Short mmCIF file of C-alpha atoms and ligand atoms in Angstrom, two decimals:
data_model
loop_
_atom_site.label_atom_id
_atom_site.label_comp_id
_atom_site.label_asym_id
_atom_site.label_seq_id
_atom_site.Cartn_x
_atom_site.Cartn_y
_atom_site.Cartn_z
CA MET J 1 101.36 80.79 95.07
CA LYS J 2 104.07 78.61 96.88
CA ILE J 3 106.82 77.38 94.44
CA LEU J 4 109.86 75.22 94.44
CA LEU J 5 112.79 76.08 91.98
CA VAL J 6 115.20 73.45 91.38
CA GLU J 7 118.14 74.99 89.40
CA ASP J 8 121.86 74.54 89.65
CA GLU J 9 122.99 77.49 87.69
CA VAL J 10 123.67 79.92 90.41
CA ALA J 11 122.89 83.18 88.36
CA LEU J 12 119.86 81.83 86.77
CA ASN J 13 118.65 80.67 90.23
CA ALA J 14 119.37 83.92 91.85
CA PHE J 15 117.49 85.80 89.08
CA LEU J 16 114.35 83.57 89.01
CA VAL J 17 113.97 83.57 92.83
CA GLN J 18 114.10 87.35 92.81
CA ALA J 19 111.71 87.54 89.91
CA LEU J 20 109.38 85.32 91.33
CA LYS J 21 109.24 86.80 94.36
CA ALA J 22 108.51 90.22 93.02
CA GLU J 23 105.52 88.60 91.57
CA ASN J 24 104.48 87.98 95.06
CA HIS J 25 105.19 83.99 95.03
CA VAL J 26 106.60 82.41 97.93
CA VAL J 27 109.96 80.95 96.64
CA ASP J 28 111.94 77.81 98.12
CA SER J 29 115.27 76.92 95.69
CA ALA J 30 117.55 74.13 95.71
CA ARG J 31 120.52 73.95 93.56
CA ASN J 32 120.56 70.08 93.09
CA GLY J 33 118.15 66.86 92.77
CA GLU J 34 118.76 65.70 96.04
CA GLU J 35 117.70 68.80 97.87
CA GLY J 36 114.81 69.43 95.35
CA SER J 37 113.57 66.03 95.80
CA PHE J 38 113.58 66.39 99.52
CA LEU J 39 111.85 69.90 99.82
CA ALA J 40 109.19 68.40 97.40
CA ARG J 41 108.34 65.50 99.01
CA THR J 42 108.57 67.57 102.81
CA ASN J 43 106.26 70.66 101.77
CA ASP J 44 103.27 71.62 99.70
CA TYR J 45 103.77 73.24 96.58
CA ASP J 46 101.52 74.81 94.02
CA VAL J 47 104.01 74.60 91.31
CA ILE J 48 107.43 73.25 90.82
CA ILE J 49 109.88 74.46 88.55
CA MET J 50 112.36 71.71 87.96
CA ASP J 51 115.66 72.16 85.74
CA TYR J 52 116.40 69.03 83.59
CA LEU J 53 120.20 68.82 83.79
CA LEU J 54 121.34 68.82 87.53
CA PRO J 55 124.40 67.56 89.31
CA GLY J 56 123.77 64.15 90.96
CA ILE J 57 120.45 62.92 90.18
CA ASN J 58 118.99 64.76 87.03
CA GLY J 59 115.54 66.32 86.91
CA LEU J 60 113.45 63.44 85.17
CA GLU J 61 114.72 61.03 88.04
CA VAL J 62 113.81 63.65 90.86
CA ILE J 63 110.36 64.09 89.10
CA LYS J 64 109.74 60.29 89.08
CA GLU J 65 110.64 60.07 93.09
CA ILE J 66 108.51 62.79 93.55
CA ARG J 67 105.71 61.11 91.69
CA SER J 68 106.17 57.45 93.24
CA GLU J 69 105.05 59.20 96.35
CA LYS J 70 102.08 60.29 95.05
CA ILE J 71 102.68 64.26 95.02
CA TRP J 72 100.83 65.64 91.95
CA THR J 73 102.06 69.23 92.09
CA PRO J 74 102.05 70.60 88.59
CA ILE J 75 105.73 70.59 87.36
CA ILE J 76 107.62 72.84 84.74
CA MET J 77 110.71 71.22 83.31
CA LEU J 78 113.42 73.58 82.06
CA THR J 79 115.38 72.18 79.43
CA VAL J 80 118.02 73.64 76.70
CA ARG J 81 117.39 73.17 73.07
CA THR J 82 119.75 70.56 72.62
CA GLU J 83 117.87 68.50 75.33
CA LEU J 84 114.67 68.86 73.36
CA ASP J 85 114.47 65.26 72.68
CA ASP J 86 114.00 64.92 76.27
CA LYS J 87 110.38 66.54 75.72
CA VAL J 88 108.62 63.28 75.39
CA ALA J 89 110.95 61.70 78.31
CA SER J 90 109.85 64.85 80.48
CA PHE J 91 106.26 64.23 79.87
CA GLU J 92 106.48 60.60 80.49
CA SER J 93 108.18 61.18 83.87
CA GLY J 94 105.33 63.43 85.11
CA ALA J 95 106.33 66.67 84.14
CA ASP J 96 103.21 69.07 83.02
CA ASP J 97 104.83 71.52 80.90
CA TYR J 98 107.99 72.53 79.67
CA LEU J 99 110.19 75.43 78.70
CA THR J 100 113.20 75.81 76.56
CA LYS J 101 116.21 77.94 77.71
CA PRO J 102 116.69 81.04 77.40
CA PHE J 103 112.96 81.87 78.21
CA SER J 104 111.51 84.92 79.24
CA MET J 105 110.23 85.77 82.52
CA THR J 106 106.85 86.49 81.02
CA GLU J 107 106.74 83.26 79.40
CA LEU J 108 107.48 81.44 82.62
CA SER J 109 104.82 83.54 84.66
CA ALA J 110 102.21 82.67 81.90
CA ARG J 111 102.94 78.76 82.56
CA ILE J 112 103.10 79.22 86.15
CA GLN J 113 99.59 81.10 86.21
CA ALA J 114 98.37 78.15 83.72
CA LEU J 115 99.32 75.55 85.87
CA GLY J 116 98.57 77.24 89.29
CA ARG J 117 95.26 78.14 88.15
CA ARG J 118 93.95 74.26 87.74
CA PRO J 119 93.66 73.99 91.63
CA VAL J 120 92.46 77.56 91.95
CA ILE J 121 89.72 77.07 89.52
CA ARG J 122 88.56 74.02 91.51
CA GLU J 123 88.69 76.18 94.73
CA GLU J 124 87.32 79.43 93.35
CA LYS J 125 84.18 79.21 95.08
CA ASN J 126 85.71 79.02 98.51
CA LEU J 127 88.12 82.07 97.95
CA SER J 128 85.73 84.12 100.15
CA CYS J 129 84.71 84.04 103.71
CA GLY J 130 81.79 86.00 104.72
CA GLN J 131 81.77 89.14 103.44
CA ILE J 132 85.38 88.90 102.34
CA THR J 133 85.99 87.84 98.71
CA LEU J 134 89.42 87.53 97.14
CA ASP J 135 90.68 88.20 93.86
CA PRO J 136 93.69 85.91 93.14
CA GLU J 137 94.48 87.19 89.72
CA ASN J 138 94.99 90.94 91.14
CA PHE J 139 96.22 89.87 94.70
CA SER J 140 93.20 91.84 96.13
CA ALA J 141 90.56 91.45 98.26
CA THR J 142 87.01 93.02 98.98
CA LYS J 143 84.90 93.38 101.98
CA LYS J 144 81.12 93.85 101.51
CA GLY J 145 82.18 94.88 98.02
CA LYS J 146 84.67 97.46 99.15
CA THR J 147 88.39 97.28 97.90
CA VAL J 148 90.58 96.56 101.07
CA VAL J 149 94.01 97.33 99.81
CA LEU J 150 96.87 94.73 100.65
CA THR J 151 100.46 94.12 100.65
CA GLY J 152 101.54 91.16 98.57
CA LYS J 153 102.23 89.44 101.95
CA GLU J 154 99.09 90.67 103.51
CA TYR J 155 97.32 89.11 100.61
CA ALA J 156 98.97 85.84 100.59
CA LEU J 157 98.62 85.16 104.47
CA LEU J 158 94.66 86.14 104.10
CA GLU J 159 94.34 83.77 100.92
CA PHE J 160 95.86 80.98 102.96
CA MET J 161 93.58 81.72 105.86
CA VAL J 162 90.62 81.98 103.60
CA LYS J 163 91.58 78.65 102.32
CA HIS J 164 91.92 76.98 105.53
CA GLN J 165 88.74 78.91 107.11
CA GLY J 166 87.48 77.81 110.67
CA LYS J 167 90.61 75.78 111.18
CA VAL J 168 93.10 76.77 113.76
CA LEU J 169 96.58 77.63 112.10
CA SER J 170 99.74 77.51 114.17
CA ARG J 171 102.75 79.66 113.84
CA THR J 172 104.71 76.63 112.19
CA LYS J 173 101.62 76.21 109.43
CA LEU J 174 101.46 79.94 108.60
CA LEU J 175 105.13 80.03 108.16
CA GLU J 176 105.31 77.03 106.00
CA GLY J 177 102.43 78.32 104.16
CA VAL J 178 103.01 82.05 103.44
CA TRP J 179 106.58 82.41 104.03
CA ASP J 180 109.55 80.64 102.69
CA ILE J 181 112.31 78.43 104.51
CA ASN J 182 114.08 81.02 105.56
CA GLY J 183 111.35 82.65 107.60
CA ASP J 184 112.27 83.02 111.10
CA PRO J 185 110.05 81.21 113.38
CA PHE J 186 111.18 83.54 116.35
CA SER J 187 110.44 86.90 114.65
CA ASN J 188 107.00 88.68 115.29
CA THR J 189 106.26 88.70 111.48
CA ILE J 190 103.30 86.83 111.62
CA GLU J 191 101.77 89.10 114.42
CA MET J 192 102.73 92.09 112.57
CA HIS J 193 100.95 90.99 109.36
CA ILE J 194 97.91 89.75 111.62
CA LEU J 195 97.64 92.94 113.27
CA LYS J 196 97.62 94.74 110.06
CA LEU J 197 95.09 92.50 108.56
CA ARG J 198 92.63 93.01 111.31
CA LYS J 199 92.95 96.69 110.83
CA LYS J 200 92.47 96.56 107.44
CA LEU J 201 89.49 94.17 107.81
CA ASN J 202 88.19 96.33 110.57
CA ASP J 203 88.19 93.42 112.69
CA LYS J 204 86.34 94.86 115.78
CA LYS J 205 82.74 94.83 116.01
CA GLN J 206 82.87 91.27 114.67
CA LYS J 207 85.62 88.99 115.21
CA ILE J 208 87.20 87.98 111.82
CA ILE J 209 90.52 86.67 113.02
CA SER J 210 90.51 85.03 116.27
CA THR J 211 93.78 84.62 118.67
CA LEU J 212 93.92 81.08 120.31
CA PRO J 213 96.77 81.64 122.83
CA GLY J 214 99.28 79.01 122.51
CA ARG J 215 97.95 77.31 119.50
CA GLY J 216 97.67 79.82 116.47
CA TYR J 217 94.96 82.04 114.63
CA LYS J 218 91.61 81.07 113.09
CA LEU J 219 89.56 82.90 110.23
CA GLU J 220 86.06 82.75 111.65
CA ILE J 221 83.34 81.30 109.48
CA PRO J 222 80.48 83.83 109.97
CA LYS J 223 77.11 82.02 111.24
CA PRO J 224 74.40 82.65 108.63
CA1 CA N 1 121.36 72.75 84.94
#
C-alpha cells in the first residue's frame, strides 16, 4: 500500500518509515502539518497516518483541509493518552480510526490492514488479469494456478499494473504509484523490475507487458 506518514517526532518518524517499508508498503513522510497536507492533496495514498500534535497546523486541521478537498483516503490519527478527549474531535474532523501512543507495530499494522482493505475488497474481483491472479494478503501471485515468486517491489509493481490493466502507464505514473517520493526518475529501476517481472511471468509466447517507446508500459488484457 502507499502510505503517508505525518509525524514530527524524528525518532518515531524514522522508526515507522522503516517498519512500514519492511512490510512492503511505499511510504512518504512529512514532519509538519503543512507538508503533510500538501502531500496528501497532491498524491494518491491508500492510508494516511496523522499525528495529532504537530508544529504549525495540527493534525485535526490538516484532516479538515484534506477532507475539504473531497479526498477520502482513510486516516489513522495518532494521539497521546492525555489527548484522549480529542478522540471525538478527531472523528468529527474526518479521521477513520485513532491509536493512542505508545502503540505496538502489530497494532498499527492491523489498523492499516483493516482500513486499507476497504477499497481492496471492493476491487478484489479486479485483482487478476488473464491467467495472473494476485493475493494481496500474502504479496504473492499465481499464473495458471502456479505460484510466481516475487520480491516485495515486484509484487507492488505488478499489483499497480493489474489495477491499471489495459492502460498505458508512464514512468512518472509508475514511480508515483510504486516508489516513494525519493524515487529517482532517471534511474533504470523501473526497467529492471519490468524485466524481472517479464521473466517470472514467462512473457514470451504471449505478450503480457507491452513496451510503448517514449510512453511507458501496459499490462495487456488478454482477449477472450
Ligand atoms: Ca507530535
